Structure formats: C-alpha cells, structure tokens
mmCIF file of C-alpha atoms and ligand atoms in Angstrom:
data_model
loop_
_atom_site.group_PDB
_atom_site.id
_atom_site.type_symbol
_atom_site.label_atom_id
_atom_site.label_comp_id
_atom_site.label_asym_id
_atom_site.label_seq_id
_atom_site.Cartn_x
_atom_site.Cartn_y
_atom_site.Cartn_z
ATOM 1 C CA MET A 9 -11.650 -24.806 36.726
ATOM 2 C CA LYS A 10 -13.641 -21.686 35.858
ATOM 3 C CA ILE A 11 -13.291 -18.762 33.504
ATOM 4 C CA THR A 12 -13.473 -15.705 35.742
ATOM 5 C CA ASN A 13 -12.550 -12.884 33.359
ATOM 6 C CA ILE A 14 -12.796 -12.246 29.630
ATOM 7 C CA ASP A 15 -11.124 -9.403 27.720
ATOM 8 C CA ILE A 16 -11.745 -8.731 24.047
ATOM 9 C CA ILE A 17 -8.851 -6.758 22.594
ATOM 10 C CA PRO A 18 -8.940 -5.367 19.042
ATOM 11 C CA VAL A 19 -5.457 -4.855 17.599
ATOM 12 C CA ALA A 20 -3.969 -3.445 14.411
ATOM 13 C CA PHE A 21 -0.642 -4.152 12.719
ATOM 14 C CA LYS A 22 1.118 -2.879 9.613
ATOM 15 C CA GLU A 23 0.857 -4.688 6.316
ATOM 16 C CA PRO A 24 2.463 -4.080 2.931
ATOM 17 C CA PRO A 25 0.096 -3.074 0.086
ATOM 18 C CA LEU A 26 -0.471 -6.668 -1.044
ATOM 19 C CA ARG A 27 -2.600 -7.074 -4.166
ATOM 20 C CA ASN A 28 -5.383 -9.532 -4.887
ATOM 21 C CA SER A 29 -8.220 -9.752 -7.386
ATOM 22 C CA THR A 30 -10.480 -7.547 -5.254
ATOM 23 C CA GLY A 31 -8.039 -4.736 -4.607
ATOM 24 C CA VAL A 32 -5.200 -4.138 -2.182
ATOM 25 C CA HIS A 33 -4.572 -4.672 1.512
ATOM 26 C CA GLU A 34 -4.944 -1.562 3.665
ATOM 27 C CA GLU A 35 -1.994 -0.131 5.579
ATOM 28 C CA TYR A 36 -3.199 -1.799 8.764
ATOM 29 C CA ALA A 37 -4.738 -5.236 9.267
ATOM 30 C CA VAL A 38 -7.009 -5.706 12.267
ATOM 31 C CA ARG A 39 -7.602 -8.717 14.478
ATOM 32 C CA ASN A 40 -9.602 -9.396 17.644
ATOM 33 C CA LEU A 41 -7.864 -11.108 20.549
ATOM 34 C CA VAL A 42 -9.622 -12.996 23.328
ATOM 35 C CA LYS A 43 -7.943 -13.199 26.732
ATOM 36 C CA LEU A 44 -9.440 -15.591 29.261
ATOM 37 C CA THR A 45 -8.387 -15.660 32.903
ATOM 38 C CA SER A 46 -9.180 -18.536 35.248
ATOM 39 C CA GLU A 47 -9.840 -18.504 38.954
ATOM 40 C CA CYS A 48 -6.253 -19.693 39.536
ATOM 41 C CA GLY A 49 -4.881 -16.731 37.568
ATOM 42 C CA ALA A 50 -3.865 -18.712 34.444
ATOM 43 C CA VAL A 51 -4.417 -16.922 31.148
ATOM 44 C CA GLY A 52 -5.402 -18.239 27.690
ATOM 45 C CA TYR A 53 -5.411 -16.361 24.383
ATOM 46 C CA GLY A 54 -7.343 -16.695 21.151
ATOM 47 C CA GLU A 55 -7.183 -14.663 17.940
ATOM 48 C CA THR A 56 -9.668 -14.181 15.144
ATOM 49 C CA LEU A 57 -10.681 -11.870 12.328
ATOM 50 C CA GLY A 58 -10.816 -8.175 13.063
ATOM 51 C CA GLY A 59 -13.663 -5.742 12.686
ATOM 52 C CA THR A 60 -16.739 -4.483 14.469
ATOM 53 C CA GLU A 61 -19.046 -7.391 13.700
ATOM 54 C CA VAL A 62 -16.687 -10.012 15.102
ATOM 55 C CA TYR A 63 -15.918 -7.778 18.094
ATOM 56 C CA SER A 64 -19.642 -7.440 18.846
ATOM 57 C CA GLY A 65 -20.094 -11.202 18.576
ATOM 58 C CA LEU A 66 -17.233 -11.819 20.978
ATOM 59 C CA GLU A 67 -18.616 -9.266 23.446
ATOM 60 C CA HIS A 68 -22.113 -10.735 23.156
ATOM 61 C CA PHE A 69 -21.041 -14.230 24.219
ATOM 62 C CA LYS A 70 -18.873 -13.138 27.159
ATOM 63 C CA LYS A 71 -21.753 -13.496 29.591
ATOM 64 C CA VAL A 72 -22.505 -17.117 28.744
ATOM 65 C CA LEU A 73 -18.870 -18.205 29.074
ATOM 66 C CA LEU A 74 -18.053 -16.488 32.355
ATOM 67 C CA GLY A 75 -18.061 -19.122 35.088
ATOM 68 C CA GLN A 76 -17.745 -22.007 32.597
ATOM 69 C CA ASP A 77 -15.066 -24.697 32.602
ATOM 70 C CA PRO A 78 -12.518 -23.918 29.837
ATOM 71 C CA ALA A 79 -12.016 -27.671 29.282
ATOM 72 C CA ASN A 80 -15.644 -28.135 28.262
ATOM 73 C CA ILE A 81 -15.564 -27.095 24.617
ATOM 74 C CA GLU A 82 -18.719 -28.960 23.612
ATOM 75 C CA ARG A 83 -20.756 -27.293 26.341
ATOM 76 C CA ALA A 84 -19.379 -23.897 25.318
ATOM 77 C CA LYS A 85 -20.456 -24.577 21.752
ATOM 78 C CA LEU A 86 -24.022 -25.257 22.883
ATOM 79 C CA LEU A 87 -24.042 -22.205 25.135
ATOM 80 C CA MET A 88 -22.801 -20.111 22.201
ATOM 81 C CA HIS A 89 -25.508 -21.402 19.854
ATOM 82 C CA GLY A 90 -25.794 -19.013 16.929
ATOM 83 C CA ALA A 91 -22.256 -17.655 17.242
ATOM 84 C CA ALA A 92 -20.431 -17.074 13.969
ATOM 85 C CA PRO A 93 -17.691 -19.681 13.392
ATOM 86 C CA ASN A 94 -15.008 -16.975 13.566
ATOM 87 C CA VAL A 95 -16.360 -15.895 16.971
ATOM 88 C CA PHE A 96 -16.574 -19.376 18.426
ATOM 89 C CA SER A 97 -13.124 -20.315 17.150
ATOM 90 C CA ALA A 98 -11.431 -17.482 19.054
ATOM 91 C CA TYR A 99 -13.030 -18.627 22.300
ATOM 92 C CA GLU A 100 -12.246 -22.276 21.593
ATOM 93 C CA VAL A 101 -8.533 -21.557 21.013
ATOM 94 C CA ALA A 102 -8.375 -19.439 24.178
ATOM 95 C CA MET A 103 -10.124 -22.182 26.188
ATOM 96 C CA LEU A 104 -7.705 -24.816 24.908
ATOM 97 C CA ASP A 105 -4.724 -22.539 25.628
ATOM 98 C CA LEU A 106 -6.015 -21.916 29.142
ATOM 99 C CA THR A 107 -6.814 -25.583 29.809
ATOM 100 C CA GLY A 108 -3.416 -26.675 28.522
ATOM 101 C CA LYS A 109 -1.656 -24.183 30.769
ATOM 102 C CA ILE A 110 -3.592 -25.374 33.810
ATOM 103 C CA LEU A 111 -2.984 -29.069 33.030
ATOM 104 C CA GLY A 112 0.597 -28.599 31.845
ATOM 105 C CA ILE A 113 0.033 -30.035 28.342
ATOM 106 C CA SER A 114 0.031 -28.517 24.887
ATOM 107 C CA VAL A 115 -2.985 -27.717 22.708
ATOM 108 C CA SER A 116 -1.920 -30.383 20.211
ATOM 109 C CA GLU A 117 -1.959 -32.932 23.015
ATOM 110 C CA LEU A 118 -5.425 -31.744 24.014
ATOM 111 C CA LEU A 119 -6.456 -32.261 20.378
ATOM 112 C CA GLY A 120 -5.396 -35.887 20.485
ATOM 113 C CA GLY A 121 -1.653 -35.625 20.063
ATOM 114 C CA ARG A 122 0.871 -34.729 17.386
ATOM 115 C CA VAL A 123 1.539 -36.906 14.355
ATOM 116 C CA ARG A 124 4.316 -34.461 13.354
ATOM 117 C CA ASP A 125 6.542 -32.150 15.385
ATOM 118 C CA GLU A 126 7.138 -29.650 12.603
ATOM 119 C CA VAL A 127 4.740 -28.266 10.020
ATOM 120 C CA THR A 128 5.635 -27.477 6.411
ATOM 121 C CA VAL A 129 4.416 -24.024 5.410
ATOM 122 C CA SER A 130 4.208 -22.429 1.978
ATOM 123 C CA GLY A 131 5.925 -19.201 0.994
ATOM 124 C CA TYR A 132 2.916 -16.983 0.335
ATOM 125 C CA LEU A 133 3.871 -14.625 -2.515
ATOM 126 C CA PHE A 134 1.919 -11.516 -3.498
ATOM 127 C CA TYR A 135 2.199 -8.956 -6.216
ATOM 128 C CA HIS A 136 2.324 -5.658 -4.344
ATOM 129 C CA TYR A 137 3.009 -1.963 -4.506
ATOM 130 C CA ALA A 138 6.078 -0.413 -2.921
ATOM 131 C CA ASP A 139 6.170 0.670 0.708
ATOM 132 C CA GLU A 140 8.892 1.520 3.228
ATOM 133 C CA ASN A 141 10.015 -2.123 3.432
ATOM 134 C CA TYR A 142 9.468 -3.543 -0.037
ATOM 135 C CA ASN A 143 10.096 -2.516 -3.626
ATOM 136 C CA GLU A 144 7.206 -2.724 -6.050
ATOM 137 C CA ASN A 145 6.472 -6.257 -7.239
ATOM 138 C CA LEU A 146 4.042 -6.205 -10.153
ATOM 139 C CA SER A 147 5.833 -8.318 -12.764
ATOM 140 C CA THR A 148 7.216 -11.791 -13.329
ATOM 141 C CA GLU A 149 10.758 -10.510 -12.932
ATOM 142 C CA SER A 150 10.120 -8.859 -9.571
ATOM 143 C CA MET A 151 8.075 -11.836 -8.346
ATOM 144 C CA VAL A 152 10.879 -14.284 -9.077
ATOM 145 C CA LYS A 153 13.382 -11.929 -7.433
ATOM 146 C CA GLU A 154 11.253 -11.598 -4.338
ATOM 147 C CA ALA A 155 10.645 -15.361 -4.215
ATOM 148 C CA LYS A 156 14.430 -15.791 -4.103
ATOM 149 C CA TYR A 157 14.588 -13.420 -1.141
ATOM 150 C CA TRP A 158 11.983 -15.416 0.787
ATOM 151 C CA PHE A 159 13.494 -18.723 -0.296
ATOM 152 C CA ASP A 160 16.928 -17.684 0.959
ATOM 153 C CA LYS A 161 15.427 -16.481 4.217
ATOM 154 C CA HIS A 162 13.127 -19.420 4.978
ATOM 155 C CA GLY A 163 13.953 -22.301 2.610
ATOM 156 C CA PHE A 164 10.406 -22.809 1.398
ATOM 157 C CA THR A 165 9.681 -25.994 -0.558
ATOM 158 C CA THR A 166 6.211 -24.801 -1.606
ATOM 159 C CA LEU A 167 5.442 -21.392 -3.095
ATOM 160 C CA LYS A 168 1.949 -19.982 -3.439
ATOM 161 C CA VAL A 169 1.175 -17.008 -5.654
ATOM 162 C CA LYS A 170 -1.841 -14.834 -4.960
ATOM 163 C CA GLY A 171 -2.950 -14.326 -8.539
ATOM 164 C CA GLY A 172 -5.864 -12.655 -10.273
ATOM 165 C CA VAL A 173 -3.871 -9.417 -10.312
ATOM 166 C CA LEU A 174 -2.088 -9.256 -13.680
ATOM 167 C CA GLU A 175 -3.268 -10.373 -17.096
ATOM 168 C CA PRO A 176 -3.607 -14.182 -17.047
ATOM 169 C CA ALA A 177 -0.861 -14.545 -19.666
ATOM 170 C CA GLU A 178 1.513 -12.622 -17.372
ATOM 171 C CA GLU A 179 0.601 -14.812 -14.412
ATOM 172 C CA ILE A 180 1.339 -17.899 -16.518
ATOM 173 C CA GLU A 181 4.775 -16.376 -17.149
ATOM 174 C CA THR A 182 5.215 -15.766 -13.432
ATOM 175 C CA ILE A 183 4.593 -19.425 -12.647
ATOM 176 C CA ARG A 184 6.957 -20.466 -15.438
ATOM 177 C CA GLY A 185 9.575 -18.065 -14.067
ATOM 178 C CA LEU A 186 9.218 -19.572 -10.608
ATOM 179 C CA ARG A 187 9.371 -23.081 -12.052
ATOM 180 C CA ALA A 188 12.636 -22.217 -13.826
ATOM 181 C CA ALA A 189 14.111 -20.599 -10.718
ATOM 182 C CA PHE A 190 12.923 -23.296 -8.301
ATOM 183 C CA PRO A 191 12.814 -26.588 -10.231
ATOM 184 C CA GLU A 192 12.097 -28.635 -7.105
ATOM 185 C CA ALA A 193 9.460 -26.391 -5.530
ATOM 186 C CA LYS A 194 5.773 -27.167 -5.421
ATOM 187 C CA LEU A 195 3.812 -24.239 -6.848
ATOM 188 C CA ARG A 196 0.246 -23.002 -6.334
ATOM 189 C CA LEU A 197 -1.752 -20.211 -7.923
ATOM 190 C CA ASP A 198 -4.846 -18.636 -6.356
ATOM 191 C CA PRO A 199 -6.659 -16.016 -8.473
ATOM 192 C CA ASN A 200 -9.655 -15.748 -6.097
ATOM 193 C CA GLN A 201 -12.376 -16.658 -8.640
ATOM 194 C CA ILE A 202 -11.495 -13.828 -11.013
ATOM 195 C CA TRP A 203 -11.329 -15.853 -14.230
ATOM 196 C CA SER A 204 -14.054 -16.910 -16.628
ATOM 197 C CA LEU A 205 -14.333 -20.605 -17.347
ATOM 198 C CA THR A 206 -12.628 -20.097 -20.734
ATOM 199 C CA THR A 207 -9.677 -18.249 -19.197
ATOM 200 C CA ALA A 208 -9.358 -20.814 -16.428
ATOM 201 C CA VAL A 209 -9.242 -23.616 -19.001
ATOM 202 C CA GLN A 210 -6.466 -21.810 -20.887
ATOM 203 C CA VAL A 211 -4.408 -21.140 -17.759
ATOM 204 C CA GLY A 212 -5.092 -24.560 -16.309
ATOM 205 C CA ARG A 213 -3.909 -26.282 -19.474
ATOM 206 C CA ALA A 214 -0.865 -24.019 -19.835
ATOM 207 C CA LEU A 215 0.260 -24.780 -16.288
ATOM 208 C CA ALA A 216 -0.849 -28.403 -16.110
ATOM 209 C CA ASP A 217 2.660 -29.644 -15.349
ATOM 210 C CA ASP A 218 3.727 -26.787 -13.101
ATOM 211 C CA LEU A 219 1.158 -26.542 -10.311
ATOM 212 C CA GLU A 220 0.329 -28.930 -7.495
ATOM 213 C CA TYR A 221 -3.146 -27.391 -7.470
ATOM 214 C CA LEU A 222 -5.076 -24.433 -8.783
ATOM 215 C CA GLU A 223 -7.039 -22.606 -6.093
ATOM 216 C CA ASP A 224 -10.442 -21.036 -6.792
ATOM 217 C CA PRO A 225 -9.852 -20.173 -10.459
ATOM 218 C CA VAL A 226 -13.580 -19.693 -11.145
ATOM 219 C CA ASN A 227 -16.682 -18.796 -9.199
ATOM 220 C CA GLY A 228 -18.858 -21.297 -7.381
ATOM 221 C CA ILE A 229 -19.371 -25.027 -7.121
ATOM 222 C CA GLU A 230 -20.950 -25.236 -10.587
ATOM 223 C CA GLY A 231 -18.092 -23.376 -12.236
ATOM 224 C CA MET A 232 -15.465 -25.476 -10.493
ATOM 225 C CA ALA A 233 -17.298 -28.665 -11.459
ATOM 226 C CA ARG A 234 -17.379 -27.638 -15.123
ATOM 227 C CA LEU A 235 -13.725 -26.628 -15.101
ATOM 228 C CA ARG A 236 -12.720 -29.864 -13.439
ATOM 229 C CA GLN A 237 -14.005 -31.781 -16.470
ATOM 230 C CA LEU A 238 -11.810 -29.717 -18.794
ATOM 231 C CA ILE A 239 -8.381 -29.643 -17.133
ATOM 232 C CA ARG A 240 -6.337 -32.202 -15.284
ATOM 233 C CA LEU A 241 -4.972 -29.991 -12.489
ATOM 234 C CA PRO A 242 -6.419 -30.642 -9.033
ATOM 235 C CA LEU A 243 -8.721 -27.816 -7.897
ATOM 236 C CA ALA A 244 -8.639 -26.415 -4.375
ATOM 237 C CA THR A 245 -10.999 -24.029 -2.638
ATOM 238 C CA ASN A 246 -11.447 -21.800 0.336
ATOM 239 C CA MET A 247 -14.209 -19.843 -1.407
ATOM 240 C CA CYS A 248 -16.903 -22.185 -2.761
ATOM 241 C CA VAL A 249 -16.842 -24.769 0.036
ATOM 242 C CA THR A 250 -16.593 -22.739 3.207
ATOM 243 C CA GLU A 251 -18.967 -24.496 5.598
ATOM 244 C CA PHE A 252 -20.086 -28.035 6.336
ATOM 245 C CA ASP A 253 -23.412 -27.542 4.539
ATOM 246 C CA HIS A 254 -21.563 -26.875 1.262
ATOM 247 C CA ILE A 255 -19.859 -30.259 1.237
ATOM 248 C CA PRO A 256 -22.723 -32.482 -0.035
ATOM 249 C CA ALA A 257 -23.449 -30.273 -3.071
ATOM 250 C CA SER A 258 -19.756 -30.005 -3.828
ATOM 251 C CA VAL A 259 -19.281 -33.771 -3.688
ATOM 252 C CA ARG A 260 -22.359 -34.453 -5.815
ATOM 253 C CA ALA A 261 -21.035 -32.019 -8.430
ATOM 254 C CA ASN A 262 -17.502 -33.427 -8.210
ATOM 255 C CA ALA A 263 -16.365 -29.810 -7.933
ATOM 256 C CA VAL A 264 -13.099 -29.862 -5.983
ATOM 257 C CA ASP A 265 -10.140 -32.032 -5.022
ATOM 258 C CA VAL A 266 -8.751 -30.109 -2.060
ATOM 259 C CA ILE A 267 -10.649 -28.234 0.657
ATOM 260 C CA LEU A 268 -8.694 -25.612 2.556
ATOM 261 C CA LEU A 269 -9.449 -25.799 6.235
ATOM 262 C CA ASP A 270 -9.151 -22.711 8.382
ATOM 263 C CA HIS A 271 -10.069 -22.935 12.040
ATOM 264 C CA HIS A 272 -11.247 -19.313 12.089
ATOM 265 C CA HIS A 273 -13.804 -19.894 9.344
ATOM 266 C CA TRP A 274 -14.803 -23.498 10.002
ATOM 267 C CA GLY A 275 -15.611 -22.959 13.690
ATOM 268 C CA GLY A 276 -12.498 -23.917 15.581
ATOM 269 C CA LEU A 277 -9.732 -26.470 15.886
ATOM 270 C CA TRP A 278 -11.983 -29.415 16.647
ATOM 271 C CA ALA A 279 -14.312 -28.517 13.763
ATOM 272 C CA SER A 280 -11.291 -28.403 11.450
ATOM 273 C CA LYS A 281 -10.239 -31.853 12.610
ATOM 274 C CA HIS A 282 -13.759 -33.096 11.887
ATOM 275 C CA LEU A 283 -13.555 -31.519 8.424
ATOM 276 C CA ALA A 284 -10.315 -33.382 7.770
ATOM 277 C CA VAL A 285 -11.966 -36.692 8.696
ATOM 278 C CA ILE A 286 -14.939 -35.957 6.435
ATOM 279 C CA CYS A 287 -12.598 -35.088 3.554
ATOM 280 C CA ASN A 288 -10.640 -38.272 4.048
ATOM 281 C CA THR A 289 -13.861 -40.279 4.027
ATOM 282 C CA LEU A 290 -15.005 -38.610 0.809
ATOM 283 C CA GLY A 291 -11.668 -39.029 -0.964
ATOM 284 C CA LEU A 292 -10.847 -35.317 -0.800
ATOM 285 C CA ASP A 293 -7.563 -33.768 0.281
ATOM 286 C CA VAL A 294 -7.163 -31.001 2.838
ATOM 287 C CA SER A 295 -4.785 -28.082 2.876
ATOM 288 C CA MET A 296 -4.719 -25.022 5.166
ATOM 289 C CA HIS A 297 -5.889 -21.503 4.321
ATOM 290 C CA SER A 298 -4.645 -18.255 5.816
ATOM 291 C CA ASN A 299 -5.774 -14.669 6.191
ATOM 292 C CA SER A 300 -3.516 -11.954 7.605
ATOM 293 C CA HIS A 301 -2.832 -13.006 11.178
ATOM 294 C CA LEU A 302 -0.561 -12.685 14.187
ATOM 295 C CA ASP A 303 1.338 -15.115 16.412
ATOM 296 C CA ILE A 304 -1.604 -16.552 18.349
ATOM 297 C CA SER A 305 -3.311 -17.784 15.189
ATOM 298 C CA MET A 306 0.040 -19.031 13.890
ATOM 299 C CA ALA A 307 0.542 -21.151 16.992
ATOM 300 C CA ALA A 308 -3.026 -22.464 16.818
ATOM 301 C CA MET A 309 -2.538 -23.369 13.132
ATOM 302 C CA LEU A 310 0.658 -25.248 13.975
ATOM 303 C CA HIS A 311 -0.978 -27.244 16.756
ATOM 304 C CA LEU A 312 -3.898 -28.065 14.485
ATOM 305 C CA ALA A 313 -1.695 -29.070 11.540
ATOM 306 C CA ALA A 314 0.362 -31.281 13.851
ATOM 307 C CA THR A 315 -2.700 -33.358 14.732
ATOM 308 C CA ILE A 316 -4.187 -33.998 11.261
ATOM 309 C CA PRO A 317 -2.620 -37.085 9.654
ATOM 310 C CA ASN A 318 -4.052 -36.413 6.174
ATOM 311 C CA LEU A 319 -2.805 -32.802 5.984
ATOM 312 C CA ILE A 320 -0.152 -33.640 3.420
ATOM 313 C CA TYR A 321 0.130 -30.194 1.803
ATOM 314 C CA ALA A 322 2.174 -27.257 3.064
ATOM 315 C CA SER A 323 0.019 -24.891 5.126
ATOM 316 C CA ASP A 324 -0.539 -21.359 3.873
ATOM 317 C CA THR A 325 0.343 -18.516 6.193
ATOM 318 C CA HIS A 326 0.656 -14.731 5.866
ATOM 319 C CA TYR A 327 3.043 -14.738 8.823
ATOM 320 C CA ILE A 328 6.105 -13.733 6.776
ATOM 321 C CA TRP A 329 4.420 -10.379 6.093
ATOM 322 C CA VAL A 330 4.127 -9.507 9.813
ATOM 323 C CA ASN A 331 6.891 -7.139 10.896
ATOM 324 C CA GLU A 332 9.089 -8.415 13.705
ATOM 325 C CA SER A 333 8.131 -5.316 15.705
ATOM 326 C CA ASP A 334 4.452 -6.335 15.530
ATOM 327 C CA SER A 335 4.986 -9.785 17.036
ATOM 328 C CA LEU A 336 3.028 -10.292 20.266
ATOM 329 C CA LEU A 337 5.608 -12.713 21.636
ATOM 330 C CA SER A 338 8.220 -11.904 24.260
ATOM 331 C CA THR A 339 10.610 -14.122 22.287
ATOM 332 C CA GLY A 340 9.908 -12.506 18.889
ATOM 333 C CA LYS A 341 8.286 -14.180 15.901
ATOM 334 C CA LEU A 342 8.128 -17.956 15.575
ATOM 335 C CA GLN A 343 10.789 -19.161 13.162
ATOM 336 C CA ILE A 344 10.490 -20.703 9.691
ATOM 337 C CA LYS A 345 13.475 -22.818 8.706
ATOM 338 C CA ASP A 346 13.815 -25.116 5.682
ATOM 339 C CA GLY A 347 10.181 -24.259 4.958
ATOM 340 C CA LYS A 348 9.065 -25.695 8.281
ATOM 341 C CA MET A 349 7.938 -24.454 11.677
ATOM 342 C CA ASP A 350 8.331 -26.278 14.961
ATOM 343 C CA VAL A 351 5.132 -27.039 16.824
ATOM 344 C CA PRO A 352 5.462 -25.396 20.244
ATOM 345 C CA THR A 353 5.646 -27.975 23.018
ATOM 346 C CA SER A 354 5.187 -26.017 26.245
ATOM 347 C CA PRO A 355 1.728 -25.942 27.852
ATOM 348 C CA GLY A 356 -1.246 -24.477 26.003
ATOM 349 C CA LEU A 357 -0.366 -22.811 22.717
ATOM 350 C CA GLY A 358 3.241 -22.843 23.914
ATOM 351 C CA ILE A 359 3.862 -19.160 23.259
ATOM 352 C CA ASP A 360 4.587 -16.341 25.685
ATOM 353 C CA ILE A 361 2.397 -13.306 24.985
ATOM 354 C CA ASP A 362 3.952 -9.993 25.996
ATOM 355 C CA GLY A 363 1.207 -7.830 27.517
ATOM 356 C CA GLU A 364 3.016 -4.633 26.575
ATOM 357 C CA LYS A 365 3.107 -5.666 22.925
ATOM 358 C CA VAL A 366 -0.616 -6.406 23.048
ATOM 359 C CA ALA A 367 -1.152 -2.927 24.503
ATOM 360 C CA THR A 368 0.929 -1.381 21.711
ATOM 361 C CA LEU A 369 -1.062 -3.108 18.975
ATOM 362 C CA HIS A 370 -4.295 -2.173 20.742
ATOM 363 C CA ALA A 371 -3.131 1.451 20.747
ATOM 364 C CA ASN A 372 -2.478 1.033 17.002
ATOM 365 C CA PHE A 373 -6.072 -0.068 16.618
ATOM 366 C CA GLU A 374 -7.365 2.952 18.516
ATOM 367 C CA GLN A 375 -5.482 5.134 16.031
ATOM 368 C CA HIS A 376 -6.711 3.055 13.078
ATOM 369 C CA PRO A 377 -10.130 1.743 14.160
ATOM 370 C CA ILE A 378 -10.896 -0.163 10.947
ATOM 371 C CA GLU A 379 -14.475 -1.453 11.088
ATOM 372 C CA SER A 380 -14.040 -4.076 8.408
ATOM 373 C CA ARG A 381 -11.388 -4.950 5.866
ATOM 374 C CA ASP A 382 -11.992 -3.030 2.641
ATOM 375 C CA ASP A 383 -9.530 -3.807 -0.153
ATOM 376 C CA ILE A 384 -11.781 -2.138 -2.743
ATOM 377 C CA THR A 385 -11.828 1.355 -1.206
ATOM 378 C CA GLU A 386 -8.082 1.104 -0.597
ATOM 379 C CA MET A 387 -7.595 0.219 -4.253
ATOM 380 C CA ARG A 388 -9.609 3.273 -5.305
ATOM 381 C CA GLN A 389 -7.026 5.465 -3.582
ATOM 382 C CA ARG A 390 -4.656 4.286 -6.312
ATOM 383 C CA ASN A 391 -7.125 3.842 -9.157
ATOM 384 C CA CYS A 392 -10.258 5.944 -8.718
ATOM 385 C CA SER A 393 -12.231 4.003 -11.331
ATOM 386 C CA TRP A 394 -11.463 0.583 -9.831
ATOM 387 C CA LEU A 395 -14.397 -1.841 -9.862
ATOM 388 C CA PRO A 396 -14.341 -5.340 -8.313
ATOM 389 C CA ILE A 397 -15.506 -6.986 -11.556
ATOM 390 C CA LYS A 398 -15.757 -10.760 -11.436
ATOM 391 C CA PRO A 399 -14.853 -12.416 -13.737
ATOM 392 C CA ARG A 400 -12.361 -9.790 -14.858
ATOM 393 C CA TRP A 401 -10.753 -11.944 -17.528
HETATM 394 MG MG1 MG B 512 -7.698 -18.815 -1.519
#
C-alpha cells in the first residue's frame, strides 16, 4: 500500500455571527482538507484548521509522505518531525480513512474498536447577532428560546453556552433560565478566560448546583489552581492545558478536573487516545472540544469518541451551525437524534465525500481567501472601539 497522490484543498463555509469573549465569528469559516490517493485508487480524507500557516505546513510535508504506507502512522509521525499537531492530525485522519477503505474496516476499528456505537454530543449554544437564518440572540430570553429550538430538533441532553459575552450577572441568569427550561439537562458554561478570579468565584458559587463543569473561567494554570480552591464546581480546560508538556505543571498545581481533548490540537486520533489514558491515570476526566468544522472532522470525532472508554461527557461540536448546503457528504449532514450521533460503520471514516461539494466549498474559499481566523477585526466592524481585553470583568 502506497500513497501516490496528495491534494491539499482549502475550503470556506458560511457561519452565523457567533459571539465569544474575543469578538465574533466571520461570515465564512475556513478549513484545510487533505485528500490522499493510493496506488489502487482508494481515497482518504482528513480535515483540519483553516488558514495559510496550516496550508503551508500541509504542503511542506507532502513530499515526505508520498510513497509511504498509509497504515504506518508511527513512521509518518517520525517523517513529519516538527509538524504542528494540527498539520499532522489531518494527515493521520486521512491515512486512517484510506487504510480503512483498503482493508474494509472502520477507523474506530483501526483505533482498537468501539466501546460505544453512538456518541452523546452537547448542544453548543452561542449568543449571536442576526443573519439571514437566525434572529439576534443576545439575552437570556432569546438564549432559552433558541435552546428550545435546538432541543426540539436534536433532543440534546447536555447544553453548552459559549459565555464571556454578556455581563457575568446576565450569563448567570442565562444558565438559570436554561436550568428552569430544561430541568434534566446537563449544563456547561465556557467564558474563554475572560473573568477575573473574583468574578469567577462569584459566578462559580452562584452556579454551583447548575453546571456539570465550568470551562476556562480564568486565565492560565495558576489562575485555575487558585479558583479551584475557592469553588466546588469542576473546572475544565481547552486553553491552559493544550499540549502534553502542560500536563505535569497542571497536575502539580491541581489546576483542572477535566481536560478537553481535540484531535486537531493534540496531534491526531492516536495522540488523543494517549491523552485519555494519561488523564485516567492521573485521576482527571476527559471531554471533547470543538472548533468550527465540517463533516470529515465530525466523523473523525465520532470514531475517536467511540474508542475512549473514559470519555463520559457529551462531546462538543459546532456541527449544528453548518448549513445543510455546506455539507461535503453525498448523503447530507450526519444526523443528531436524542442528543446522540451514530458512529459510522462502513470502511474508513464511513462517510461518502461528494467531490462536487468539495469543489463548491473550495470555490467559496477562492472568493473568501481568509488567511487566518480573526474574530477581533470582525467585531470592530460592529464596534469600532472593540478591544480584546482580558480579563474584561
Ligand atoms: Mg473552551
């Protein structure tokens, strides 16, 4: 088995103006796709973060992977020494997809086998401005209303709010509004490190009985460690522990309870499985993080989640915000029902990529060649004096 051709395909797809503590999502999100072709004509896909830097990294490592065996992930990792984790991960997913297709088994089977056939996902809620598809949602009332829409559509049992947008007191009210509307739901709040320690203590104590965990309320390992002494809510992170080298300092400081794995950022599916084992050994929990993504990443996340026994939390995903027309799949978007998604079972990632849809999203990118995501500049279009102050409250 040999990789005989590699295509790197930047794509762009529409997103609503979703708010976060830094600013607002741009009209288009960008991703880089990797398409590997083998000597037998089989094709494997990977997907990773968009932007020029990642694209350059993917292009740079083409030459060392051409001619290699897609089943030999460890050798590829050595050949790609120095590659950014989000570059390696795209190749790794594509190699696993390709290998699975050639062997007739799924990526989750290649990763050791599924311990679950469906994956619970959270309903990822954002405050946002209005666009052609959504009314403005910048209050507790509109957030609860929109949560009902998503709940009716997908039956989520866990709801996550991207916070750090409104005054902390208003975000406390939002969580209380969701708690009242969804008494059984598990709730999460993620203000992306925008609060001071004092504010985080106030919010953490106010919501102590309402959240399953509080995600990145304050900046850094030290801040999280101090906060953890002052509130009883579990603390989760995808911002202060983002690579293996951060784990020892975090454990020594007793900074976090839950580490959010993300195969794009942690260097692939196998690396994420290793992270889960390390967390289990250290008495930490794992959950799954998400950036804006398309179907290929969704499928990879499902296969990964299916193979990690200690992934007991619902996985975050932005997938609900992808328009049906932007799906890359010939069958349309993967479905979320009762808050769960089936793990695809056919060979490789188990999804059928429509080449014409890839071409359409690539054409989108050529019209909107975003070099790197910039929520701050986008926010200044709406508020010219906007500054990404941290902590803001
Ligand atoms: Mg987060």
